[in-house]
Coordinates of C-alpha atoms in Angstrom, one line a residue:
Chain A
M1 CA -33.3 3.5 23.0
T2 CA -31.1 3.4 26.0
D3 CA -28.4 1.8 23.9
H4 CA -28.6 4.7 21.5
L5 CA -28.4 7.2 24.3
R6 CA -25.4 5.4 25.8
Q7 CA -23.7 5.4 22.5
F8 CA -24.4 9.1 22.0
L9 CA -23.1 10.0 25.5
G10 CA -20.0 7.9 24.9
R11 CA -19.2 9.7 21.7
A12 CA -20.0 13.1 23.1
G13 CA -17.7 12.4 26.1
F14 CA -14.9 11.2 23.8
A15 CA -15.3 14.3 21.6
F16 CA -15.2 16.6 24.6
F17 CA -12.2 14.8 26.0
T18 CA -10.2 15.0 22.7
A19 CA -11.2 18.6 22.2
L20 CA -9.9 19.4 25.7
I21 CA -6.5 17.8 25.0
G22 CA -6.4 19.6 21.7
A23 CA -7.1 22.9 23.4
I24 CA -4.4 22.3 26.0
F25 CA -1.9 21.8 23.2
A26 CA -3.2 24.7 21.1
L27 CA -3.1 27.3 23.9
P28 CA 0.7 27.9 23.8
L29 CA 0.5 28.2 20.0
V30 CA -2.2 30.8 20.3
W31 CA -0.1 32.7 22.8
F32 CA 2.8 32.4 20.5
L33 CA 0.8 34.0 17.7
F34 CA -0.9 36.7 19.8
A35 CA 1.8 37.8 22.3
P36 CA 4.2 39.3 19.7
F37 CA 1.6 41.8 18.6
N38 CA 0.7 42.8 22.1
S39 CA 2.8 45.6 23.6
R40 CA 1.7 44.6 27.1
A41 CA 2.0 40.8 26.7
E42 CA 2.4 38.7 29.7
L43 CA 2.6 34.9 30.2
G44 CA -1.2 34.8 30.3
L45 CA -3.1 34.5 27.1
A46 CA -4.7 37.8 25.9
I47 CA -6.0 39.1 22.7
P48 CA -3.8 42.1 21.6
E49 CA -5.6 45.4 22.4
P50 CA -4.6 47.4 20.5
F51 CA -2.9 45.2 17.8
S52 CA 0.7 46.7 17.7
L53 CA 4.0 46.1 16.0
S54 CA 6.0 48.0 18.7
N55 CA 7.5 44.7 20.0
F56 CA 9.0 44.0 16.6
R57 CA 10.3 47.6 16.4
Q58 CA 12.2 47.2 19.6
V59 CA 13.5 43.8 18.6
L60 CA 14.8 45.2 15.3
E61 CA 16.8 47.8 17.3
N62 CA 18.7 45.0 19.0
S63 CA 21.4 44.6 16.3
F64 CA 23.0 41.6 18.1
A65 CA 19.8 39.6 18.0
I66 CA 19.1 40.5 14.4
R67 CA 22.6 39.6 13.3
A68 CA 22.2 36.3 15.2
L69 CA 19.4 35.3 12.9
G70 CA 21.8 35.7 9.9
N71 CA 24.4 33.7 11.8
S72 CA 21.9 30.9 12.4
L73 CA 21.2 30.9 8.7
I74 CA 24.9 30.6 7.8
Q75 CA 25.5 27.8 10.3
S76 CA 22.2 25.9 9.5
V77 CA 22.5 26.2 5.7
G78 CA 26.2 25.3 5.8
G79 CA 25.7 22.4 8.1
T80 CA 22.7 21.1 6.1
L81 CA 24.4 21.3 2.8
L82 CA 27.4 19.4 4.2
V83 CA 25.2 16.8 5.8
A84 CA 23.0 16.3 2.7
L85 CA 25.9 16.2 0.3
A86 CA 28.1 13.8 2.4
A87 CA 25.1 11.6 3.5
T88 CA 23.8 11.2 -0.1
L89 CA 27.2 10.1 -1.5
A90 CA 28.1 8.0 1.5
S91 CA 24.8 6.2 1.7
Y92 CA 24.7 5.6 -2.0
A93 CA 28.1 4.0 -1.8
L94 CA 27.0 2.0 1.3
S95 CA 23.9 0.8 -0.4
R96 CA 25.3 -0.1 -3.8
S97 CA 28.9 -1.2 -3.3
P98 CA 29.7 -4.8 -2.3
L99 CA 31.9 -3.6 0.6
P100 CA 32.1 -6.3 3.3
G101 CA 30.9 -5.1 6.7
K102 CA 29.2 -2.1 5.4
R103 CA 26.2 -2.7 7.7
A104 CA 28.4 -2.8 10.8
V105 CA 30.0 0.5 9.7
T106 CA 26.7 2.3 9.7
Y107 CA 25.6 0.9 13.0
V108 CA 28.8 1.7 14.8
L109 CA 28.7 5.3 13.3
L110 CA 25.1 5.6 14.5
L111 CA 26.1 4.5 18.0
F112 CA 28.9 7.0 18.2
S113 CA 27.0 9.9 16.7
S114 CA 24.6 10.0 19.7
V115 CA 27.8 10.5 21.8
V116 CA 29.3 13.1 19.4
S117 CA 26.3 15.4 19.3
G118 CA 25.5 14.8 22.9
S119 CA 26.9 16.8 25.8
A120 CA 29.1 13.9 27.0
A121 CA 31.7 14.6 24.3
M122 CA 31.6 18.4 24.7
V123 CA 35.1 18.6 26.4
P124 CA 37.0 16.5 23.8
I125 CA 35.2 18.3 21.0
F126 CA 36.1 21.7 22.5
L127 CA 39.7 20.6 22.8
M128 CA 39.8 19.3 19.2
I129 CA 38.3 22.4 17.8
T130 CA 40.8 24.5 19.8
R131 CA 43.7 22.5 18.6
A132 CA 42.5 22.7 15.1
G133 CA 42.6 26.5 15.5
I134 CA 39.0 27.0 14.4
I135 CA 37.5 27.9 17.7
D136 CA 35.0 30.8 17.5
T137 CA 34.3 30.3 13.8
H138 CA 31.2 29.4 11.9
L139 CA 33.2 26.5 10.4
S140 CA 33.6 24.9 13.8
V141 CA 29.9 24.8 14.4
I142 CA 29.1 23.5 10.9
L143 CA 31.7 20.7 11.2
V144 CA 30.6 19.5 14.6
F145 CA 27.0 19.5 13.6
A146 CA 27.8 17.7 10.3
G147 CA 29.8 15.1 12.3
G148 CA 26.9 14.6 14.7
L149 CA 24.1 14.4 12.2
L150 CA 25.8 12.5 9.4
P151 CA 25.5 8.9 10.7
T152 CA 21.7 9.2 11.3
A153 CA 21.3 10.9 8.0
M154 CA 23.2 8.1 6.3
F155 CA 21.1 5.6 8.1
I156 CA 17.9 7.1 6.9
L157 CA 19.1 7.6 3.3
R158 CA 20.7 4.2 3.0
D159 CA 17.5 2.5 3.9
F160 CA 15.7 4.7 1.4
I161 CA 18.3 3.9 -1.4
D162 CA 18.2 0.2 -0.5
G163 CA 14.5 0.3 -1.4
I164 CA 15.2 1.6 -4.9
P165 CA 15.8 -1.1 -7.5
R166 CA 19.3 -1.2 -8.9
S167 CA 17.9 -1.8 -12.4
Y168 CA 17.5 2.0 -12.7
E169 CA 21.2 2.6 -12.7
E170 CA 21.9 -0.6 -14.5
S171 CA 19.7 0.3 -17.3
A172 CA 21.3 3.7 -17.5
M173 CA 24.8 2.1 -17.7
V174 CA 23.7 -0.4 -20.3
A175 CA 22.3 2.6 -22.2
G176 CA 25.8 4.1 -22.3
A177 CA 26.0 6.2 -19.1
S178 CA 29.1 6.3 -16.9
P179 CA 28.5 5.5 -13.2
V180 CA 28.6 9.2 -12.5
Q181 CA 26.1 10.0 -15.2
A182 CA 23.9 7.2 -14.0
F183 CA 24.0 8.6 -10.5
F184 CA 23.1 12.2 -11.5
D185 CA 20.6 11.4 -14.3
V186 CA 18.7 8.5 -12.7
A187 CA 19.6 7.6 -9.2
L188 CA 19.7 11.1 -7.7
P189 CA 16.3 12.3 -8.9
V190 CA 14.8 9.1 -7.6
I191 CA 16.6 9.5 -4.2
R192 CA 15.7 13.2 -4.0
P193 CA 12.6 12.8 -1.7
G194 CA 14.8 11.0 0.8
V195 CA 17.4 13.8 0.5
V196 CA 14.7 16.4 1.1
V197 CA 13.7 14.6 4.3
V198 CA 17.3 14.7 5.5
V199 CA 17.7 18.4 4.5
V200 CA 14.6 19.4 6.5
W201 CA 15.6 17.2 9.5
A202 CA 19.2 18.5 9.6
F203 CA 18.2 22.1 9.2
V204 CA 15.7 22.0 12.0
N205 CA 18.2 20.2 14.2
I206 CA 20.9 22.8 13.7
W207 CA 18.6 25.8 13.8
G208 CA 17.3 24.9 17.2
S209 CA 20.5 23.8 18.9
F210 CA 21.9 25.8 21.7
L211 CA 24.7 24.0 23.4
I212 CA 27.3 23.5 20.6
P213 CA 27.4 27.1 19.3
F214 CA 27.3 28.3 22.9
I215 CA 30.4 26.4 23.7
L216 CA 32.3 26.8 20.4
L217 CA 31.7 30.5 19.8
R218 CA 33.0 33.5 21.7
S219 CA 32.4 36.7 19.8
A220 CA 29.0 38.2 20.0
E221 CA 28.9 38.8 16.2
K222 CA 29.0 35.1 15.5
M223 CA 26.3 33.8 17.9
P224 CA 23.2 32.2 16.3
A225 CA 19.7 33.1 17.3
S226 CA 19.3 30.1 19.7
V227 CA 22.0 31.8 21.9
A228 CA 21.0 35.4 21.2
I229 CA 17.5 34.8 22.4
Y230 CA 18.9 35.1 25.9
S231 CA 19.6 38.8 25.3
F232 CA 15.9 39.3 25.9
Y233 CA 16.3 38.3 29.5
S234 CA 16.9 41.0 32.1
E235 CA 20.1 41.0 34.3
A236 CA 18.2 39.2 37.0
G237 CA 17.3 36.4 34.5
T238 CA 13.7 37.1 34.1
P239 CA 12.4 37.1 30.5
I240 CA 11.1 40.3 28.9
V241 CA 8.0 38.6 27.6
T242 CA 7.0 41.2 24.9
L243 CA 10.4 41.1 23.1
L244 CA 11.0 37.4 23.7
A245 CA 7.6 36.6 22.0
A246 CA 8.4 38.8 19.0
Y247 CA 11.9 37.4 18.6
A248 CA 10.6 33.8 19.0
L249 CA 8.2 34.4 16.2
L250 CA 10.9 35.7 13.9
Y251 CA 13.2 32.9 15.0
S252 CA 10.6 30.2 14.0
L253 CA 9.8 31.7 10.6
P254 CA 12.6 30.2 8.6
V255 CA 11.7 26.7 9.7
V256 CA 8.0 27.2 8.9
L257 CA 9.0 28.6 5.5
L258 CA 11.3 25.7 4.8
Y259 CA 8.4 23.3 5.6
L260 CA 6.0 25.2 3.3
F261 CA 8.6 25.4 0.5
V262 CA 9.4 21.7 0.7
S263 CA 5.7 20.7 0.9
W264 CA 4.9 23.0 -2.1
K265 CA 7.8 21.9 -4.2
F266 CA 8.1 18.2 -3.3
G267 CA 5.0 17.6 -1.3
F268 CA 6.9 15.0 0.8
R269 CA 5.9 12.6 -1.9
F270 CA 7.9 9.6 -2.9
F271 CA 8.3 8.2 -6.4
G272 CA 7.8 4.5 -5.9
G273 CA 9.3 2.1 -8.3
I274 CA 7.1 1.2 -11.2
K275 CA 5.9 -2.3 -11.5
A276 CA 3.2 -3.7 -13.6
Chain B
M1 CA 25.3 -7.0 -35.1
A2 CA 27.8 -9.3 -33.6
S3 CA 28.2 -12.7 -32.1
V4 CA 28.6 -13.5 -28.4
K5 CA 30.9 -16.1 -27.0
F6 CA 31.3 -17.5 -23.6
E7 CA 34.6 -19.3 -22.8
N8 CA 34.5 -21.5 -19.8
V9 CA 32.7 -18.9 -17.7
T10 CA 32.1 -19.6 -14.0
K11 CA 30.4 -17.2 -11.6
R12 CA 30.5 -17.6 -7.9
F13 CA 28.7 -15.5 -5.3
G14 CA 30.5 -16.3 -2.1
G15 CA 30.1 -20.1 -1.7
F16 CA 27.3 -20.3 -4.2
T17 CA 28.2 -21.3 -7.8
A18 CA 25.7 -19.5 -10.1
T19 CA 27.1 -20.7 -13.4
E20 CA 29.8 -23.3 -14.0
G21 CA 32.0 -23.7 -17.1
L22 CA 29.7 -22.1 -19.6
D23 CA 31.0 -22.6 -23.1
F24 CA 28.7 -21.5 -25.9
E25 CA 28.3 -19.1 -28.7
V26 CA 25.4 -17.0 -30.0
G27 CA 25.8 -16.5 -33.7
D28 CA 25.4 -13.2 -35.5
G29 CA 21.7 -12.6 -36.1
E30 CA 20.6 -15.4 -33.8
F31 CA 17.8 -15.1 -31.3
V32 CA 18.9 -17.3 -28.4
C33 CA 16.7 -18.1 -25.4
L34 CA 18.2 -19.0 -22.1
L35 CA 15.5 -21.3 -20.6
G36 CA 15.4 -22.8 -17.2
P37 CA 13.7 -22.8 -13.7
S38 CA 14.5 -20.0 -11.3
G39 CA 17.9 -20.2 -9.8
C40 CA 19.4 -22.0 -12.8
G41 CA 21.8 -19.2 -13.6
K42 CA 20.2 -17.8 -16.7
T43 CA 19.8 -14.3 -15.5
T44 CA 23.4 -14.3 -14.1
T45 CA 24.5 -15.4 -17.6
L46 CA 22.7 -12.5 -19.2
R47 CA 24.1 -10.1 -16.7
M48 CA 27.6 -11.2 -17.5
M49 CA 26.9 -10.5 -21.2
A50 CA 25.7 -7.0 -20.1
G51 CA 28.7 -6.4 -17.9
L52 CA 26.5 -6.1 -14.8
E53 CA 28.3 -9.0 -13.3
T54 CA 32.0 -10.0 -13.8
P55 CA 32.8 -13.7 -14.3
S56 CA 34.9 -15.3 -11.6
E57 CA 36.6 -17.3 -14.3
G58 CA 36.6 -17.4 -18.1
K59 CA 36.1 -14.9 -20.8
V60 CA 33.2 -13.2 -22.5
W61 CA 33.5 -12.1 -26.2
I62 CA 31.2 -9.8 -28.2
G63 CA 32.2 -10.0 -31.8
E64 CA 36.0 -10.0 -32.0
R65 CA 36.4 -8.2 -28.7
D66 CA 37.2 -9.6 -25.2
V67 CA 34.7 -7.7 -23.1
T68 CA 35.2 -9.7 -19.8
R69 CA 36.2 -6.6 -17.9
V70 CA 34.6 -3.9 -20.1
H71 CA 32.1 -1.6 -18.5
P72 CA 28.4 -2.0 -19.7
K73 CA 28.4 1.4 -21.4
D74 CA 31.2 0.3 -23.7
R75 CA 29.8 -3.0 -24.8
G76 CA 27.5 -1.9 -27.5
I77 CA 24.5 -3.6 -26.1
S78 CA 20.9 -2.8 -25.2
M79 CA 18.9 -4.4 -22.5
V80 CA 15.3 -4.7 -21.5
F81 CA 14.8 -5.4 -17.8
Q82 CA 12.2 -7.5 -16.1
D83 CA 10.9 -4.6 -14.1
Y84 CA 11.3 -2.3 -17.1
A85 CA 13.5 0.2 -15.1
L86 CA 11.7 3.2 -16.5
Y87 CA 12.9 6.4 -14.9
P88 CA 9.9 7.6 -12.8
H89 CA 10.9 11.3 -13.0
M90 CA 11.1 11.4 -16.8
A91 CA 8.4 11.6 -19.4
L92 CA 8.2 8.7 -21.9
A93 CA 10.0 10.7 -24.6
D94 CA 13.0 11.3 -22.3
N95 CA 12.9 7.7 -21.1
I96 CA 13.1 6.4 -24.6
A97 CA 15.7 9.1 -25.7
Y98 CA 17.9 8.6 -22.7
P99 CA 20.5 6.4 -24.6
L100 CA 20.7 9.2 -27.2
K101 CA 21.1 11.9 -24.5
V102 CA 24.0 10.0 -23.1
R103 CA 25.6 9.9 -26.5
G104 CA 25.3 13.7 -26.7
Q105 CA 22.5 14.1 -29.3
P106 CA 20.7 17.4 -29.1
R107 CA 17.2 17.4 -27.7
P108 CA 15.1 18.0 -30.8
E109 CA 16.9 15.2 -32.7
R110 CA 16.7 12.7 -30.0
H111 CA 13.1 13.4 -29.4
A112 CA 12.4 13.0 -33.1
E113 CA 14.1 9.6 -32.9
A114 CA 12.1 8.6 -29.8
Q115 CA 9.0 9.5 -31.7
R116 CA 9.9 7.3 -34.6
V117 CA 10.6 4.3 -32.5
A118 CA 7.5 4.9 -30.3
D119 CA 5.3 5.1 -33.4
V120 CA 6.6 1.7 -34.5
L121 CA 5.7 0.3 -31.1
Q122 CA 2.3 2.1 -31.1
I123 CA 3.0 4.3 -28.1
G124 CA 3.8 7.5 -30.1
H125 CA 0.7 9.3 -28.6
L126 CA 1.9 8.8 -25.0
L127 CA 5.3 10.4 -25.2
D128 CA 4.5 13.3 -22.8
R129 CA 3.1 11.0 -20.1
M130 CA 5.0 9.8 -17.1
P131 CA 5.7 6.1 -16.7
A132 CA 3.3 5.8 -13.7
Q133 CA 0.5 7.1 -15.9
I134 CA 0.5 4.3 -18.5
S135 CA -0.5 0.6 -18.4
G136 CA 1.8 -2.3 -17.8
G137 CA 1.8 -3.3 -21.5
Q138 CA 2.7 0.3 -22.5
Q139 CA 5.5 0.4 -19.9
Q140 CA 6.8 -2.8 -21.4
R141 CA 6.8 -1.3 -24.9
T142 CA 8.4 1.8 -23.6
S143 CA 11.3 -0.2 -22.2
L144 CA 11.5 -2.0 -25.5
A145 CA 11.6 1.3 -27.3
R146 CA 14.4 2.6 -25.1
A147 CA 16.4 -0.6 -26.0
L148 CA 15.7 -0.2 -29.7
V149 CA 16.4 3.5 -30.1
T150 CA 20.1 3.0 -30.5
P151 CA 21.5 0.4 -32.9
S152 CA 23.3 -2.2 -30.8
D153 CA 25.4 -5.2 -31.5
V154 CA 23.4 -7.4 -29.1
Y155 CA 20.0 -7.0 -27.5
L156 CA 19.5 -8.6 -24.1
F157 CA 16.1 -9.4 -22.6
D158 CA 15.6 -10.3 -19.0
E159 CA 12.2 -12.0 -18.8
P160 CA 10.6 -8.9 -20.3
L161 CA 7.1 -10.4 -20.6
S162 CA 6.8 -12.0 -17.2
N163 CA 5.0 -9.0 -15.6
L164 CA 2.3 -8.9 -18.2
D165 CA -1.0 -10.7 -18.1
A166 CA -1.6 -13.7 -20.4
K167 CA -3.3 -11.9 -23.3
L168 CA -0.8 -9.0 -23.4
R169 CA 2.0 -11.5 -23.1
L170 CA 0.9 -13.3 -26.3
D171 CA 0.6 -10.0 -28.1
A172 CA 4.0 -8.9 -27.0
R173 CA 5.5 -12.3 -27.9
G174 CA 4.1 -12.1 -31.4
F175 CA 5.5 -8.6 -31.7
L176 CA 9.0 -9.6 -30.6
N177 CA 8.9 -12.4 -33.1
H178 CA 8.0 -10.0 -35.8
L179 CA 10.7 -7.6 -34.8
Q180 CA 13.3 -10.3 -34.8
R181 CA 12.3 -11.4 -38.3
D182 CA 12.1 -7.8 -39.5
M183 CA 15.4 -6.5 -38.1
G184 CA 17.5 -9.7 -37.9
I185 CA 18.9 -8.6 -34.5
T186 CA 21.2 -10.6 -32.4
A187 CA 19.3 -11.2 -29.2
V188 CA 19.7 -13.2 -26.0
Y189 CA 16.4 -13.7 -24.2
V190 CA 16.0 -15.1 -20.6
T191 CA 12.8 -16.8 -19.8
H192 CA 11.4 -19.6 -17.6
D193 CA 8.4 -20.0 -20.0
Q194 CA 9.1 -22.8 -22.4
A195 CA 6.3 -21.7 -24.7
E196 CA 8.0 -18.3 -25.0
A197 CA 11.3 -19.8 -25.8
M198 CA 9.8 -22.2 -28.4
A199 CA 8.0 -19.4 -30.1
L200 CA 10.9 -16.9 -30.2
A201 CA 14.2 -18.6 -30.3
T202 CA 16.3 -19.8 -33.2
R203 CA 18.2 -21.7 -30.6
I204 CA 17.4 -22.5 -27.0
A205 CA 19.9 -23.1 -24.2
V206 CA 18.2 -25.1 -21.5
M207 CA 20.0 -24.4 -18.2
D208 CA 19.9 -26.4 -15.0
R209 CA 21.9 -25.7 -11.8
G210 CA 24.4 -23.3 -13.5
R211 CA 25.1 -25.4 -16.6
I212 CA 23.7 -25.6 -20.1
V213 CA 22.1 -29.0 -20.5
Q214 CA 21.2 -28.7 -24.1
Y215 CA 21.8 -26.0 -26.7
A216 CA 19.8 -26.6 -29.9
P217 CA 17.0 -25.3 -32.1
P218 CA 13.6 -25.4 -30.5
L219 CA 12.3 -28.4 -32.6
E220 CA 15.4 -30.4 -31.8
I221 CA 14.9 -29.7 -28.1
Y222 CA 11.3 -30.8 -28.4
R223 CA 12.0 -33.9 -30.6
R224 CA 15.2 -35.0 -29.0
P225 CA 15.6 -33.8 -25.5
A226 CA 19.1 -34.6 -24.3
T227 CA 18.1 -35.4 -20.7
T228 CA 15.0 -36.2 -18.6
F229 CA 15.4 -32.6 -17.2
V230 CA 14.9 -31.1 -20.7
A231 CA 12.2 -33.5 -21.5
N232 CA 10.4 -32.6 -18.3
F233 CA 10.9 -28.8 -18.8
V234 CA 9.9 -28.4 -22.4
G235 CA 6.4 -29.1 -23.6
N236 CA 3.1 -28.3 -22.2
P237 CA 2.2 -30.4 -20.3
P238 CA 5.7 -31.9 -19.9
M239 CA 6.7 -35.3 -21.3
N240 CA 5.5 -38.3 -19.4
L241 CA 8.4 -40.2 -17.9
I242 CA 8.0 -43.8 -16.9
E243 CA 10.6 -45.8 -14.9
A244 CA 10.9 -49.1 -16.6
E245 CA 12.8 -52.4 -16.0
A246 CA 14.8 -53.2 -19.1
R247 CA 16.4 -56.4 -20.3
I248 CA 17.7 -57.6 -23.7
E249 CA 16.4 -61.0 -24.8
G250 CA 16.7 -62.6 -28.1
G251 CA 18.2 -59.5 -29.6
Q252 CA 15.3 -57.3 -28.6
L253 CA 14.7 -54.7 -25.8
H254 CA 12.0 -55.6 -23.4
L255 CA 10.6 -52.9 -21.1
Q256 CA 8.4 -53.5 -18.1
A257 CA 6.6 -51.1 -15.9
P258 CA 3.2 -51.1 -14.1
G259 CA 0.4 -50.6 -16.6
L260 CA 2.8 -50.7 -19.6
H261 CA 2.2 -53.1 -22.4
L262 CA 5.0 -52.6 -25.0
A263 CA 6.0 -54.8 -27.9
P264 CA 9.8 -55.6 -27.8
L265 CA 11.9 -52.9 -29.4
P266 CA 15.0 -53.2 -31.6
V267 CA 18.1 -52.7 -29.4
P268 CA 19.6 -49.2 -29.8
A269 CA 23.3 -49.3 -30.7
A270 CA 24.2 -47.5 -27.5
L271 CA 22.8 -50.3 -25.4
A272 CA 24.1 -53.2 -27.4
T273 CA 27.3 -53.5 -25.3
R274 CA 26.0 -53.0 -21.8
A275 CA 23.2 -54.3 -19.7
P276 CA 20.6 -51.6 -19.6
G277 CA 19.1 -52.3 -16.1
R278 CA 16.7 -49.5 -15.5
L279 CA 15.7 -47.1 -18.2
T280 CA 13.3 -44.1 -18.3
L281 CA 10.8 -44.1 -21.0
G282 CA 9.4 -40.8 -22.2
V283 CA 6.3 -40.1 -24.3
R284 CA 4.7 -36.7 -24.9
P285 CA 1.1 -36.2 -23.9
E286 CA 0.2 -35.2 -27.5
H287 CA 1.5 -38.6 -28.8
L288 CA -0.9 -40.5 -26.6
A289 CA -4.3 -41.4 -27.9
L290 CA -7.2 -43.4 -26.4
A291 CA -6.3 -47.0 -27.2
A292 CA -8.3 -49.5 -29.1
P293 CA -8.8 -52.6 -27.0
G294 CA -5.9 -55.0 -27.4
A295 CA -3.6 -52.5 -29.0
A296 CA 0.0 -53.7 -29.0
N297 CA 1.5 -50.6 -27.3
R298 CA -0.6 -49.2 -24.6
I299 CA -0.5 -47.9 -21.0
E300 CA -3.3 -48.5 -18.6
G301 CA -4.4 -46.6 -15.5
R302 CA -7.4 -45.3 -13.6
L303 CA -8.8 -41.9 -14.4
F304 CA -7.4 -39.2 -12.2
A305 CA -8.4 -35.9 -13.8
N306 CA -10.2 -34.8 -17.0
E307 CA -9.5 -31.2 -17.9
N308 CA -11.3 -29.7 -20.8
M309 CA -9.2 -26.9 -22.4
G310 CA -11.6 -26.2 -25.3
P311 CA -10.3 -27.9 -28.4
E312 CA -8.2 -30.2 -26.4
T313 CA -8.7 -32.2 -23.3
L314 CA -6.0 -33.2 -20.8
V315 CA -6.7 -36.7 -19.4
T316 CA -4.6 -37.8 -16.5
V317 CA -4.5 -41.3 -15.1
T318 CA -2.6 -43.0 -12.3
R319 CA -0.8 -46.1 -13.3
T320 CA -0.2 -47.4 -9.8
E321 CA -1.4 -46.5 -6.4
G322 CA 0.3 -43.2 -5.5
E323 CA 2.1 -40.8 -7.7
A324 CA 2.9 -42.5 -11.0
R325 CA 0.7 -40.3 -13.2
L326 CA 0.4 -40.0 -16.9
T327 CA -1.2 -37.2 -18.9
A328 CA -2.5 -37.3 -22.5
R329 CA -3.6 -34.5 -24.7
I330 CA -6.4 -35.5 -26.9
F331 CA -8.9 -33.7 -29.1
T332 CA -12.0 -33.0 -27.2
D333 CA -14.1 -34.1 -30.1
E334 CA -12.5 -37.6 -29.8
A335 CA -12.8 -37.8 -26.1
P336 CA -15.7 -39.9 -24.9
R337 CA -17.1 -39.7 -21.4
L338 CA -14.3 -41.4 -19.4
S339 CA -14.4 -43.1 -16.1
G340 CA -12.6 -45.9 -14.3
A341 CA -10.0 -47.8 -16.4
V342 CA -8.4 -45.9 -19.3
A343 CA -5.9 -47.1 -21.8
F344 CA -3.7 -44.9 -24.0
G345 CA -2.0 -46.2 -27.1
F346 CA 1.1 -44.8 -28.8
E347 CA 3.5 -45.4 -31.7
A348 CA 6.9 -46.8 -30.8
R349 CA 8.6 -44.1 -32.9
H350 CA 7.4 -41.5 -30.4
L351 CA 9.2 -43.1 -27.5
H352 CA 12.2 -41.5 -25.9
L353 CA 14.7 -43.6 -23.9
F354 CA 16.9 -42.2 -21.1
D355 CA 19.5 -44.1 -19.2
A356 CA 19.9 -44.4 -15.4
E357 CA 21.7 -41.0 -15.3
G358 CA 18.8 -39.4 -17.2
L359 CA 20.8 -39.0 -20.4
R360 CA 19.1 -39.7 -23.8
V361 CA 19.8 -43.0 -25.4
P362 CA 20.1 -42.2 -29.1
G363 CA 17.6 -44.1 -31.2
D364 CA 17.7 -45.2 -34.8
G365 CA 18.3 -42.5 -37.4
E366 CA 19.7 -40.0 -34.9

């Protein structure tokens, strides 16, 4: 009997402990959902009383912050499309072609990319972008992000494509398809789940980045939301919690929507190869 | 329909030579099997026909055309892959109709054509399924249907049955045989299964280490294997090979080996001018029978294994201590309870002789 009791107490203790950890992690999220609808929100957790949209009304009046959401969209979508397109083509070539030293190329790129997107290379990047005459443009942000994210994206995708049998494209070519047709008809649909992973990953990365747009952009009308969120701080540097909460919720929506869309449309599923 | 010709084709991958100096022709309407163990270069040979590999040296011809550097899509071929290579995102109808889609046929027409071929292969009711939703045998037939949906000069098969279980494989083999008889297609078929090659081929090319060792009709390969390698590869179980000491005495060939009692043979013309030394004696398991006591030609040994296969029984004996084994295939009804010493008898006309290099010594009437 004591054995049973000990087992029960052990399990109960474990359940309590995990519930506690879960609660600790859930609290900020609950705040994140409640605070925007509370016109007197503070850093403490409180149930909105009354439930109000006044925070959002005020945020919407801040045209700089709202335009920034549009800028974030331009930069993230632009960067993501560039990364996805270039990474798919590059990793397909790296996986399928008999280029000597192609593994080394990917690894060296991967190594440098952590430097490029990191803050260590900020000064040279700034100088390059200035010389190129595209400072303070969306293009500069898109290009720098694409450069920084591409190697990792290529690395992920090349691994994915390596795992797909060549016989798919080979059978398409024997059936009469040109290499380009074989790529679009057969290879790309099979690779698509990997591309989707890269798209989500790149989008989230660019959407949440602060440093690069902060350094490369000057004019207020081009700043993305990650920078504009600082307009909800007072002159003294203290956050205006009510507005910050409402804006943060708006800011996170596109990413949530992207996840929901991808999960609905593709389900993060993989088509495996078919083998008897 | 067209013939295929290889002219001195060598393929190297880095330092590894996959095929060396291949020189052979597949006639119009022939069904040729490339047979050999894994790594012998048979799949590489097939892929060079398909254009999926380019020869390092030599030329490949299809019909009157030098296709050595022609892209697969322009070769007028169809191919069935070992893993079937069915496109997982397309329904069966689209999979089968893909070669037609590439040729720009409108959807209704190509689907009608896919339906026609699928009906012949008895998968017509599955056309709206996805490849992952059908069985292995059905996948195999789908890939076959995709290869047959367009008329091609040459049909290539890369071990298409090796992923099927034994029963399905027999069904599919019979079906392919029927298809070949029905349509008279030119086909090249890669396999490591000698029974498959025997059943399907009009000619078999036995390959070993990148070379063709023998290229002949199945029965010729079975009756007159060119080398000990072919003798050992074709036949189930393979031919028994016995190392023997040979000498010519009084115009007759005497062969000696442990357990072997053999009446002197007439000297083959090829051995008349040189001292034979060591020879390898070959005799197929199905040509051995339990010997009557005192039979002139017999091999003796001790029972090692006795495997009942239903109508037939495989009896294996060891001639000497160690590995020198010998297997006989005899009718179960004629097999008594065996134990201890066993003797097999055979007729001299069923013997094969190979010289020290493993090459066949031609016998009388060859």
